[in-house]
mmCIF file of C-alpha atoms in Angstrom:
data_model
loop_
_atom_site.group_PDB
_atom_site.id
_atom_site.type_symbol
_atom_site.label_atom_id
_atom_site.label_comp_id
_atom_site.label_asym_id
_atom_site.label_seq_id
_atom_site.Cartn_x
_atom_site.Cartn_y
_atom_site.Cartn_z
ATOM 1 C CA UNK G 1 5.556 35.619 5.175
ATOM 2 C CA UNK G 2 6.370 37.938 2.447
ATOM 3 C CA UNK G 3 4.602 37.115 -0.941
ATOM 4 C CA UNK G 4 5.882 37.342 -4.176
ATOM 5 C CA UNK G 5 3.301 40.016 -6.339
ATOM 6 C CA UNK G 6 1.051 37.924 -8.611
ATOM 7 C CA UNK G 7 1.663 38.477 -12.192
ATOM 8 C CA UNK G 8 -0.716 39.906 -14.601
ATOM 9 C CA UNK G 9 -1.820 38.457 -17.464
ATOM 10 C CA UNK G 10 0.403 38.705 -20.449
ATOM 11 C CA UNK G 11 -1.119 40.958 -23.469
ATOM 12 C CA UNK G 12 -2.004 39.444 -26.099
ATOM 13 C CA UNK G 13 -2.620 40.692 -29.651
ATOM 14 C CA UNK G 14 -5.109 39.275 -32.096
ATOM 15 C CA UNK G 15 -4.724 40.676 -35.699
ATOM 16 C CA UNK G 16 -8.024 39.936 -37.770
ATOM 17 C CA UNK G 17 -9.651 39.680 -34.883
ATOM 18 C CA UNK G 18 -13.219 40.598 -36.646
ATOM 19 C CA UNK G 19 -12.583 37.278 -39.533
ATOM 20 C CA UNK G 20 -14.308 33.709 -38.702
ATOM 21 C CA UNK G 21 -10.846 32.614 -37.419
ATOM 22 C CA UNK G 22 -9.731 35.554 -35.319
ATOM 23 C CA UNK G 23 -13.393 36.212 -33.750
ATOM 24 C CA UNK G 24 -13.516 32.527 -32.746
ATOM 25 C CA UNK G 25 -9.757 32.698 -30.848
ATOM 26 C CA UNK G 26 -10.792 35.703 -29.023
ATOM 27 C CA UNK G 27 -14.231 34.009 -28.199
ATOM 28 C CA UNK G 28 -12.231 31.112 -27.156
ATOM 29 C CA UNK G 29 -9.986 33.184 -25.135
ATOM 30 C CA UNK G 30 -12.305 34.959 -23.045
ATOM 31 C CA UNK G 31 -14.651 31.360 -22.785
ATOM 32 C CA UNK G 32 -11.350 30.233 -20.782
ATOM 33 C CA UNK G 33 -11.087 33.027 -18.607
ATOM 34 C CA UNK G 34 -8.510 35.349 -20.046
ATOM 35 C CA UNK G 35 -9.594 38.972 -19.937
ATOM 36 C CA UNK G 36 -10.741 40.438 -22.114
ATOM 37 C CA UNK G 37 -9.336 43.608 -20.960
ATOM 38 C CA UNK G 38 -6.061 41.996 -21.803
ATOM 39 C CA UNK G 39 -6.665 41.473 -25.331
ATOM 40 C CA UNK G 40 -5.340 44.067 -27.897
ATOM 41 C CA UNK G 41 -7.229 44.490 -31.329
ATOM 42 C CA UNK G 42 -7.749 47.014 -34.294
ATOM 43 C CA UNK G 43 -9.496 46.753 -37.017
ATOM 44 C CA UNK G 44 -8.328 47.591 -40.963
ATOM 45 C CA UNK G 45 -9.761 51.138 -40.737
ATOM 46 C CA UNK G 46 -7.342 51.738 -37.348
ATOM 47 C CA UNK G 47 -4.612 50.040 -38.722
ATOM 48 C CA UNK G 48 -3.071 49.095 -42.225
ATOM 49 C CA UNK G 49 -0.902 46.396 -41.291
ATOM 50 C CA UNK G 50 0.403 46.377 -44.612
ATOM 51 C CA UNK G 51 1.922 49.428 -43.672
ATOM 52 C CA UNK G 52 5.303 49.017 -42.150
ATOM 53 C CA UNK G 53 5.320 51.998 -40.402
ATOM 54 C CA UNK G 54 2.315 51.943 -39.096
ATOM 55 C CA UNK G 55 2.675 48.703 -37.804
ATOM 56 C CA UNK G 56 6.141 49.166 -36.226
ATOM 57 C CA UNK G 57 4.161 52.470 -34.482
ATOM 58 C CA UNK G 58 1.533 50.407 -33.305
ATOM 59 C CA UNK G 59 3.637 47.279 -31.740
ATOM 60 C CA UNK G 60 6.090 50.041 -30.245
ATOM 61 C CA UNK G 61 3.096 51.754 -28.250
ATOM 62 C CA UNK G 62 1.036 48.867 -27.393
ATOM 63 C CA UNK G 63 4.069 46.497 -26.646
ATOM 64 C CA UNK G 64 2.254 42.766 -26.382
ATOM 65 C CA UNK G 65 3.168 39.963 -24.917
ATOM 66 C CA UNK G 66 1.774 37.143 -27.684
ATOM 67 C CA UNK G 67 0.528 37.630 -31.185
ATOM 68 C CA UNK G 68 -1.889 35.255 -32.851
ATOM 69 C CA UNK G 69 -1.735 36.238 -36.672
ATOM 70 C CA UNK G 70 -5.190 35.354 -38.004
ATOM 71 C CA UNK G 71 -4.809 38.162 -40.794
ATOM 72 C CA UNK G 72 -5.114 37.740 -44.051
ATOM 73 C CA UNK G 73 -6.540 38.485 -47.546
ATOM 74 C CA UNK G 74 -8.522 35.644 -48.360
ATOM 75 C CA UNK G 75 -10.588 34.794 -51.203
ATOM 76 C CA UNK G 76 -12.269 31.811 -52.946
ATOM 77 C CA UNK G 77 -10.812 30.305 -56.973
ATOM 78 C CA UNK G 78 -12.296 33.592 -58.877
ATOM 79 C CA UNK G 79 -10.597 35.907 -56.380
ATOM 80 C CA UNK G 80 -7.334 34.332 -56.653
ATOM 81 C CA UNK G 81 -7.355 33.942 -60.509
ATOM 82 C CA UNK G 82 -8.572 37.664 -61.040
ATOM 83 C CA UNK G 83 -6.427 39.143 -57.928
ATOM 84 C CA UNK G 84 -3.084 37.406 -57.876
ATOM 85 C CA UNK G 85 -0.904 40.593 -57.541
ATOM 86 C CA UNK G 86 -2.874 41.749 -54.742
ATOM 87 C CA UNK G 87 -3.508 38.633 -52.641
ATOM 88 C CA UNK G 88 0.578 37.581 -52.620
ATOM 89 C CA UNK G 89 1.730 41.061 -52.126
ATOM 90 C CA UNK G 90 -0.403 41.929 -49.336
ATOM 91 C CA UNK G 91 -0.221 38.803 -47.317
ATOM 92 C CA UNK G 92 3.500 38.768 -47.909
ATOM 93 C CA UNK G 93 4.132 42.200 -46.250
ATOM 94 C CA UNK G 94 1.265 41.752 -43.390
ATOM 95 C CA UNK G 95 3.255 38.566 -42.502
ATOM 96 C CA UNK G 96 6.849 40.526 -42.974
ATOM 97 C CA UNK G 97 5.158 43.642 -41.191
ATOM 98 C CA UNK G 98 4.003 41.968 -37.946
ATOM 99 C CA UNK G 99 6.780 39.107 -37.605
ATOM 100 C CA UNK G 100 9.569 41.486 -37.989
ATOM 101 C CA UNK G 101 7.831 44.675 -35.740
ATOM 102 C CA UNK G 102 6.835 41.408 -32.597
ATOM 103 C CA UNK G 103 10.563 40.693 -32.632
ATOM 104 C CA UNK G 104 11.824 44.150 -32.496
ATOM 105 C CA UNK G 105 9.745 45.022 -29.514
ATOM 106 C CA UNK G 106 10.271 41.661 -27.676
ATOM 107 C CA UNK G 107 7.640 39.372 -28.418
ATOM 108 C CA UNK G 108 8.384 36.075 -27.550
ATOM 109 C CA UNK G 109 5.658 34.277 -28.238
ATOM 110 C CA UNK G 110 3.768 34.087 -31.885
ATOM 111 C CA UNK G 111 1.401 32.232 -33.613
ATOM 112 C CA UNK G 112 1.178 31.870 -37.602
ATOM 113 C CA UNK G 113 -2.142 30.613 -38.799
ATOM 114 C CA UNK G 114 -1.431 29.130 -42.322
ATOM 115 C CA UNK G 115 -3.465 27.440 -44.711
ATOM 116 C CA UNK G 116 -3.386 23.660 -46.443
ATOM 117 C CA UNK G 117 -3.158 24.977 -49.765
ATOM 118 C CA UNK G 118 0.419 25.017 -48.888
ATOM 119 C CA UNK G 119 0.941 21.548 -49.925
ATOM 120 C CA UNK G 120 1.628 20.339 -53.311
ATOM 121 C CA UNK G 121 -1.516 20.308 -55.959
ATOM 122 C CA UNK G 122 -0.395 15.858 -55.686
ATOM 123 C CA UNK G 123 0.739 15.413 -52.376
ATOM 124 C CA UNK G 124 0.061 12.291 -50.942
ATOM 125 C CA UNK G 125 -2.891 11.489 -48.997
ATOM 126 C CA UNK G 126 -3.362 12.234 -46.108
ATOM 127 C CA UNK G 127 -1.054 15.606 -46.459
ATOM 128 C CA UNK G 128 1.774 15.032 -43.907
ATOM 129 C CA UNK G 129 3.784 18.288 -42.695
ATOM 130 C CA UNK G 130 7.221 16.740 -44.486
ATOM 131 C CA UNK G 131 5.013 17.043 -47.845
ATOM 132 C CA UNK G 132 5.682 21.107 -47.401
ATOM 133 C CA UNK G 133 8.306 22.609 -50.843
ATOM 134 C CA UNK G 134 8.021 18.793 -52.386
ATOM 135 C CA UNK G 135 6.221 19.746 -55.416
ATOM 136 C CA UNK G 136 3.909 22.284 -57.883
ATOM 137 C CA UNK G 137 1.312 24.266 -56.183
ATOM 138 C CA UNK G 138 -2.379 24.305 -57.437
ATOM 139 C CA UNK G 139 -1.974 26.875 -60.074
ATOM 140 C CA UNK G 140 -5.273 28.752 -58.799
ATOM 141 C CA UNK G 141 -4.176 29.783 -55.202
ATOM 142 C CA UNK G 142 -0.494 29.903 -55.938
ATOM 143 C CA UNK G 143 0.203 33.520 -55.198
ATOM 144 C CA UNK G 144 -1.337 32.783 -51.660
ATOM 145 C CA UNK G 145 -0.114 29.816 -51.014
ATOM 146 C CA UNK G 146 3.556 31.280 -51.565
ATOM 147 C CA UNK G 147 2.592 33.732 -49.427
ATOM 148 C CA UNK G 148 1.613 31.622 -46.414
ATOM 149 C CA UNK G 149 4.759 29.383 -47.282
ATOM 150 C CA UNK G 150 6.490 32.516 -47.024
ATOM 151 C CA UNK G 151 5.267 32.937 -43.351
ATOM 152 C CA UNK G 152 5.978 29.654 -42.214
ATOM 153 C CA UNK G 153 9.883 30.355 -43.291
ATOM 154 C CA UNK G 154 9.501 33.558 -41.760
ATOM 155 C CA UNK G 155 8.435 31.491 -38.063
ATOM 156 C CA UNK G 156 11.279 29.444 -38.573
ATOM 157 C CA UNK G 157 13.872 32.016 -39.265
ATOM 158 C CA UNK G 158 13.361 34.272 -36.854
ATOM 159 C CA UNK G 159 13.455 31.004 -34.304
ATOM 160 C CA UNK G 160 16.915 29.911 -36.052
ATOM 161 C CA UNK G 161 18.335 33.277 -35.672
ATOM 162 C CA UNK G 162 16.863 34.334 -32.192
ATOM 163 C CA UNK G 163 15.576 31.489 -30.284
ATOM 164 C CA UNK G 164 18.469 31.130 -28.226
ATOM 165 C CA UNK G 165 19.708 34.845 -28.140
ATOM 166 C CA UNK G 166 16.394 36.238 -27.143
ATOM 167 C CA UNK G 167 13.736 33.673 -26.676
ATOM 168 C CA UNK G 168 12.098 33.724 -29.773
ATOM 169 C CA UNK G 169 8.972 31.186 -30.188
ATOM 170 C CA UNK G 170 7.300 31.804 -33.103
ATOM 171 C CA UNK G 171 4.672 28.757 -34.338
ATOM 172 C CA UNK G 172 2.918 27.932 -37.311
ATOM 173 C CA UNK G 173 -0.655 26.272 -37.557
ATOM 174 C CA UNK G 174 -2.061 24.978 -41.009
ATOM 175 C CA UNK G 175 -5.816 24.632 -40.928
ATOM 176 C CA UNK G 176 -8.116 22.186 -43.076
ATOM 177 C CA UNK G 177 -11.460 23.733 -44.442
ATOM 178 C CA UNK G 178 -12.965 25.601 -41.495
ATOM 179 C CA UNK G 179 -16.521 26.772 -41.294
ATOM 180 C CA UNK G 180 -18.859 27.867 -38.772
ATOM 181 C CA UNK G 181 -19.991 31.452 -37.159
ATOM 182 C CA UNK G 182 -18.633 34.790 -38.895
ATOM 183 C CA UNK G 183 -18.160 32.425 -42.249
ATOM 184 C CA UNK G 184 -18.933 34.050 -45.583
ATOM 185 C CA UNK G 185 -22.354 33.274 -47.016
ATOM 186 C CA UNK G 186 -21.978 35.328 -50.139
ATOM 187 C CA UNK G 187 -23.887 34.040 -53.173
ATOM 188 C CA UNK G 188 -20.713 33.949 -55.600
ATOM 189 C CA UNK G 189 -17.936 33.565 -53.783
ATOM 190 C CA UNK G 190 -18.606 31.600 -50.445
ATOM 191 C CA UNK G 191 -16.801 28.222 -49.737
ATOM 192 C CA UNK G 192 -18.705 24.900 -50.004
ATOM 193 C CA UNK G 193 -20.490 24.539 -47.132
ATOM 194 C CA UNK G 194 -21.694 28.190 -46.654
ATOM 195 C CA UNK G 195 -21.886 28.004 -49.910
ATOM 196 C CA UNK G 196 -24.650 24.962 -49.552
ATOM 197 C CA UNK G 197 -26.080 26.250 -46.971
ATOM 198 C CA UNK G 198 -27.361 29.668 -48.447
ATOM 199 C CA UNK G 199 -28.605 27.438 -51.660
ATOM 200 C CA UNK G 200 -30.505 24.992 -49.778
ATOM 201 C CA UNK G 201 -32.201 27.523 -47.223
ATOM 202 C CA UNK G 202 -33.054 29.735 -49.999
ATOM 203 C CA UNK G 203 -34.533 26.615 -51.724
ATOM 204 C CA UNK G 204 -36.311 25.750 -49.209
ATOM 205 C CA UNK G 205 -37.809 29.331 -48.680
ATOM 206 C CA UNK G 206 -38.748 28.985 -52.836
ATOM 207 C CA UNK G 207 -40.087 25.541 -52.510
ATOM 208 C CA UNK G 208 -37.735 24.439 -55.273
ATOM 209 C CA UNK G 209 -38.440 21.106 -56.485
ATOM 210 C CA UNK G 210 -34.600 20.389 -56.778
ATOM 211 C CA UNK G 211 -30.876 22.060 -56.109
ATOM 212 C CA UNK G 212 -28.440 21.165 -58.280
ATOM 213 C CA UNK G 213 -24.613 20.702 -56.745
ATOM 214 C CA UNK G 214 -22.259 21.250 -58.998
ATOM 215 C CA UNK G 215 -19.337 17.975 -59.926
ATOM 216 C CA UNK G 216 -19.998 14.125 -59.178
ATOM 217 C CA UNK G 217 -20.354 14.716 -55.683
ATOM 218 C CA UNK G 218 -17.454 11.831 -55.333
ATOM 219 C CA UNK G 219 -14.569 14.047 -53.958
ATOM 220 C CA UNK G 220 -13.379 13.970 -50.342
ATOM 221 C CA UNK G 221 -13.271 17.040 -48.381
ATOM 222 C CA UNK G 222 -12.096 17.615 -44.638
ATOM 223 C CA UNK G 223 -13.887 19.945 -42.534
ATOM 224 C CA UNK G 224 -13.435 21.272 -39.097
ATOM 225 C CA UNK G 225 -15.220 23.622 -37.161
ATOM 226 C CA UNK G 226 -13.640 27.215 -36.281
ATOM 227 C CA UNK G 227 -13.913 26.734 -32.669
ATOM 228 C CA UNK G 228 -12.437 24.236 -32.534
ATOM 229 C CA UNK G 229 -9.395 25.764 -34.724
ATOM 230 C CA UNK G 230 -9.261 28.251 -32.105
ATOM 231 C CA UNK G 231 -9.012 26.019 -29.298
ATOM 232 C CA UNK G 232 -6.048 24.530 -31.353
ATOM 233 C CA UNK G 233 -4.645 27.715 -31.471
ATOM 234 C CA UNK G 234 -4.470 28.841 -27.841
ATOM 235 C CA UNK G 235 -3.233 25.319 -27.377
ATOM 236 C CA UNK G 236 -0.409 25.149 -29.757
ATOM 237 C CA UNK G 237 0.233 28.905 -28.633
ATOM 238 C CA UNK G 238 0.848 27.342 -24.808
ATOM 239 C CA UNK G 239 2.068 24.412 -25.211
ATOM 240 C CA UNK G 240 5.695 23.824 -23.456
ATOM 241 C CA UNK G 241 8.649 24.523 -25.700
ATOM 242 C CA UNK G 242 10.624 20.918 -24.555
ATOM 243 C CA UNK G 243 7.197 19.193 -26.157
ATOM 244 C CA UNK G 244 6.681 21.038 -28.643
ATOM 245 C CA UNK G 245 10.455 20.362 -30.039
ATOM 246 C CA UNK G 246 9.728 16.324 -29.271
ATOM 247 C CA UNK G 247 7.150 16.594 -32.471
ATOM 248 C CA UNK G 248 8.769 19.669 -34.958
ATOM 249 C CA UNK G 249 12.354 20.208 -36.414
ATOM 250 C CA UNK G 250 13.277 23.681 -36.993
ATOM 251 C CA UNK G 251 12.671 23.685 -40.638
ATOM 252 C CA UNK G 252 9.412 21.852 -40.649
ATOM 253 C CA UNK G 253 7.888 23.250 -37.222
ATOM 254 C CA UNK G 254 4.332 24.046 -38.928
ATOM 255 C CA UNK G 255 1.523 21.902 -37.529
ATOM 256 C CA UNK G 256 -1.605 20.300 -38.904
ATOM 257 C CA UNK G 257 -4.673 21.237 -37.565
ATOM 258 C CA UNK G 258 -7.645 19.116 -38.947
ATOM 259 C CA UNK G 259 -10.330 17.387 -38.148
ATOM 260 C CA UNK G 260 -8.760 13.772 -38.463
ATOM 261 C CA UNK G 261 -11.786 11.818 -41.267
ATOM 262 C CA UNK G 262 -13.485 13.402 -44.669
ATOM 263 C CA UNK G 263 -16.607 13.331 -46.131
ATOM 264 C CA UNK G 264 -17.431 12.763 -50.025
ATOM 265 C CA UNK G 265 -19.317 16.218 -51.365
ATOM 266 C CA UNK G 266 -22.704 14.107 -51.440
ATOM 267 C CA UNK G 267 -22.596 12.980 -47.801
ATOM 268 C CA UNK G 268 -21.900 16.625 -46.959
ATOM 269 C CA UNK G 269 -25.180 18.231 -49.458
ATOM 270 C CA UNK G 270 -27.461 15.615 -47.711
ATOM 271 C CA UNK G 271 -26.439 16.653 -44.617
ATOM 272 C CA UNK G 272 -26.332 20.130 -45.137
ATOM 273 C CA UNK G 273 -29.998 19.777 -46.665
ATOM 274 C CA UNK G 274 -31.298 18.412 -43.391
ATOM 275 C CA UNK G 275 -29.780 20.426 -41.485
ATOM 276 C CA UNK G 276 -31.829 23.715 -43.050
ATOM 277 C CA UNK G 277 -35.282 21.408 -43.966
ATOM 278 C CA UNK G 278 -34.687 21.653 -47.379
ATOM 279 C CA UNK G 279 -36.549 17.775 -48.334
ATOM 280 C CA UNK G 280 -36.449 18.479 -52.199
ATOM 281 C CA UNK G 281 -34.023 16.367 -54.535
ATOM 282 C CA UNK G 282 -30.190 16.854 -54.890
ATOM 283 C CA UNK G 283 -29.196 16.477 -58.094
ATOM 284 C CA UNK G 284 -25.205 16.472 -58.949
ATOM 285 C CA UNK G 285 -24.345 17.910 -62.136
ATOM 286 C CA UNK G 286 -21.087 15.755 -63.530
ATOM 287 C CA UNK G 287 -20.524 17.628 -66.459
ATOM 288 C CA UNK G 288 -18.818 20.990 -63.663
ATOM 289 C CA UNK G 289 -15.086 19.964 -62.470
ATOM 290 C CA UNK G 290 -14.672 18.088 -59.528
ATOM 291 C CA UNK G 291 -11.548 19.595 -58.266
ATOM 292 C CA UNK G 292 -9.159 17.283 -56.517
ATOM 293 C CA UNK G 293 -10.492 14.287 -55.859
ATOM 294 C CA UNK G 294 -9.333 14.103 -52.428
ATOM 295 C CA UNK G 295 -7.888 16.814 -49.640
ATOM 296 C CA UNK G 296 -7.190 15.441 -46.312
ATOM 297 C CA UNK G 297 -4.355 16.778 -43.581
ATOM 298 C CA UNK G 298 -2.803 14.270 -41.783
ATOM 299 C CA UNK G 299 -2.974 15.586 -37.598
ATOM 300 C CA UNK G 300 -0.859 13.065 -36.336
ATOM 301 C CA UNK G 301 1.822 15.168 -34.741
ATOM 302 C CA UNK G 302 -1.086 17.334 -33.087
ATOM 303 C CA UNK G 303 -2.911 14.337 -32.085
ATOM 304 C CA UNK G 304 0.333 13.034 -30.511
ATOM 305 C CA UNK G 305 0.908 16.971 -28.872
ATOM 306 C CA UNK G 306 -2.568 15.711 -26.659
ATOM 307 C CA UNK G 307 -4.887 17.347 -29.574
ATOM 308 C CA UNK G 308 -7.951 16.489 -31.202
ATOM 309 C CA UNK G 309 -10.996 18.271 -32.787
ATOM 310 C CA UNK G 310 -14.401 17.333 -30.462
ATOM 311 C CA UNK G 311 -17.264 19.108 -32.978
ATOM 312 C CA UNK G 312 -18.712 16.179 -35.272
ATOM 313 C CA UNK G 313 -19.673 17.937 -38.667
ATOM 314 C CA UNK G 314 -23.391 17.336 -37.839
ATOM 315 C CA UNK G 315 -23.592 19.469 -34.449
ATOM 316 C CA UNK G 316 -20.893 21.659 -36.674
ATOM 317 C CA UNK G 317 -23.018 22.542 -39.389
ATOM 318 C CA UNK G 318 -26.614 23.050 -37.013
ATOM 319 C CA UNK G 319 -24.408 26.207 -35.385
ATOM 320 C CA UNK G 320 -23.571 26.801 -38.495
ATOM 321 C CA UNK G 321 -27.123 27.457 -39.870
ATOM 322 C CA UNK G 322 -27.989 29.404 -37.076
ATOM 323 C CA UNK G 323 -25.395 31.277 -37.115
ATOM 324 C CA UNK G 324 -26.459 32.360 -40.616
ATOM 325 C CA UNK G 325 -29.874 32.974 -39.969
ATOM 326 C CA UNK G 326 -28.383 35.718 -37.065
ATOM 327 C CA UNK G 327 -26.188 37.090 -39.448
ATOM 328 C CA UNK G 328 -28.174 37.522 -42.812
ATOM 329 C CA UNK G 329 -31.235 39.240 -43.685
ATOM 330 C CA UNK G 330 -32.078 36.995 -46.407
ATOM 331 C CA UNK G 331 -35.118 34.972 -44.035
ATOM 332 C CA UNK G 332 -37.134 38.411 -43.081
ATOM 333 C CA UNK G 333 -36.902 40.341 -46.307
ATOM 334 C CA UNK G 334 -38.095 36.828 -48.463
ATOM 335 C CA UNK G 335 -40.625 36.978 -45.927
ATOM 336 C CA UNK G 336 -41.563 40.477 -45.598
#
């Protein structure tokens, strides 16, 4: 009986493969039993993919199959407020640069990774995808946050325009606050909880009496571990168009990707200082801003896609830790 010859596996691109997000989706790839031989990366030095011609160059010689687009210029409040120019311009052409240079060499398949500063600084609570272009952004992060907005439309338009005449499927993901292995531990500008947990190991290392957390320590934050964001990913990424199109409409197709509950800032110190040892006190300092009081995504339409985030924050932030004390030299030369 003749046999039909197998197909290979398709190739699949991962820009920013080296950030937390990127690193995790090839980790999760390979974990699943893609090969790795099959997955395409370079990193900022081999290619400027704010550089259009580059870019087009690159896609036209490698030709993938898939993109996941987990590039970006990120940075925390300070960033933002001191960089604005740089951070909108370069994420804007990035986006442009790849979207535009996957569809001229065929790629049907595309994934967006976003951000949930997209929302509105009021939006309702939880944030539900509809809440998307209903109101001001948080003046801090709004040159990003147009930015990633920006690529959403991008997704969508190209899908408008092509999906029919050549199969375009281009998807958009919007993470909640991620954290976990290849995070960003810097002293000044990390996130909260790598933030926390550089302060409390480093207490803990000083004997420190106390830590002091800055705000009330009564606003809600959502966190979800980057594994499991990248397990979202590849399964957005394969999900079958007909289901898909059950949950999105073509101008609101971006998808939630959280972890479902929130914690106040205080639960999440106390837990971060048992999870490093650190038994001294925690003292909140009310007289530093709070922020918003509360950011939560609503996941429904993933949940309903057959979606839902498995790490509890606990187990989340113990791989956390040790992932920092592999990746920082701050324990041996304290010590040496």
């Amino acid at each position: 009986m003749h046999q039909l010859p197998r197909r290979s596996p398709p190739k699949i691109y991962v820009a920013g493969h080296r950030g937390m997000v990127g690193s995790a989706i090839m980790r999760q790839l390979v974990a699943s039993g893609f090969p790795a031989e099959r997955i395409v990366t370079r990193t900022h030095a081999e290619l400027d993919l704010a550089n259009q011609a580059d870019v087009r160059a690159f896609f036209a010689a490698e030709k993938p199959d898939q993109v996941y687009m987990a590039a970006a210029k990120v940075g925390g409040i300070h960033a933002n407020n001191t960089y604005p120019a740089e951070f909108i311009y370069a994420n804007l052409m990035v986006q442009a640069n790849i979207i535009d240079a996957a569809f001229q060499q065929g790629v049907k398949k595309l994934l967006f990774l976003g951000s949930s500063c997209i929302y509105p600084k009021l939006a309702a609570q939880p944030m539900q995808e509809e809440a998307l272009l209903t109101g001001t952004l948080e003046p801090t992060n709004e040159p990003y946050a147009i930015a990633k907005i920006a690529g959403i439309k991008l997704c969508e338009s190209y899908n408008r325009q092509y999906g029919l005449s050549h199969g375009v499927d281009y998807r958009s993901v919007m993470p909640t606050n991620l954290y976990g292995p290849g995070d960003n531990y810097h002293p000044d500008n990390a996130h909260v909880i790598p933030g926390l947990i550089r302060r409390f190991h480093e207490a803990k290392l000083d004997q420190a009496p106390s830590v002091v957390v800055w705000g009330s320590g009564t606003p809600r934050r959502e966190f979800l571990f980057v594994d499991d964001m990248a397990a979202a990913c590849v399964y957005v990424m394969n999900l079958a168009k007909a289901a898909l199109d059950q949950h999105v409409q073509p101008m609101c197709s971006h998808i939630n990707v959280g972890f479902g509950s929130d914690v106040t800032i205080r639960e999440l110190a106390h837990l971060v200082a048992r999870t490093t040892g650190y038994t001294g006190q925690i003292v909140f300092d009310p007289s530093k801003p709070d922020g918003t009081p509360r950011k939560l995504m609503d996941s429904a339409r993933l949940n309903a896609l057959g979606w839902q985030a498995r790490v509890e924050l606990a187990d989340g932030l113990a791989m956390a830790y040790e992932d920092f004390l592999h990746t920082t030299t701050l324990a041996t030369t304290r010590s040496a």
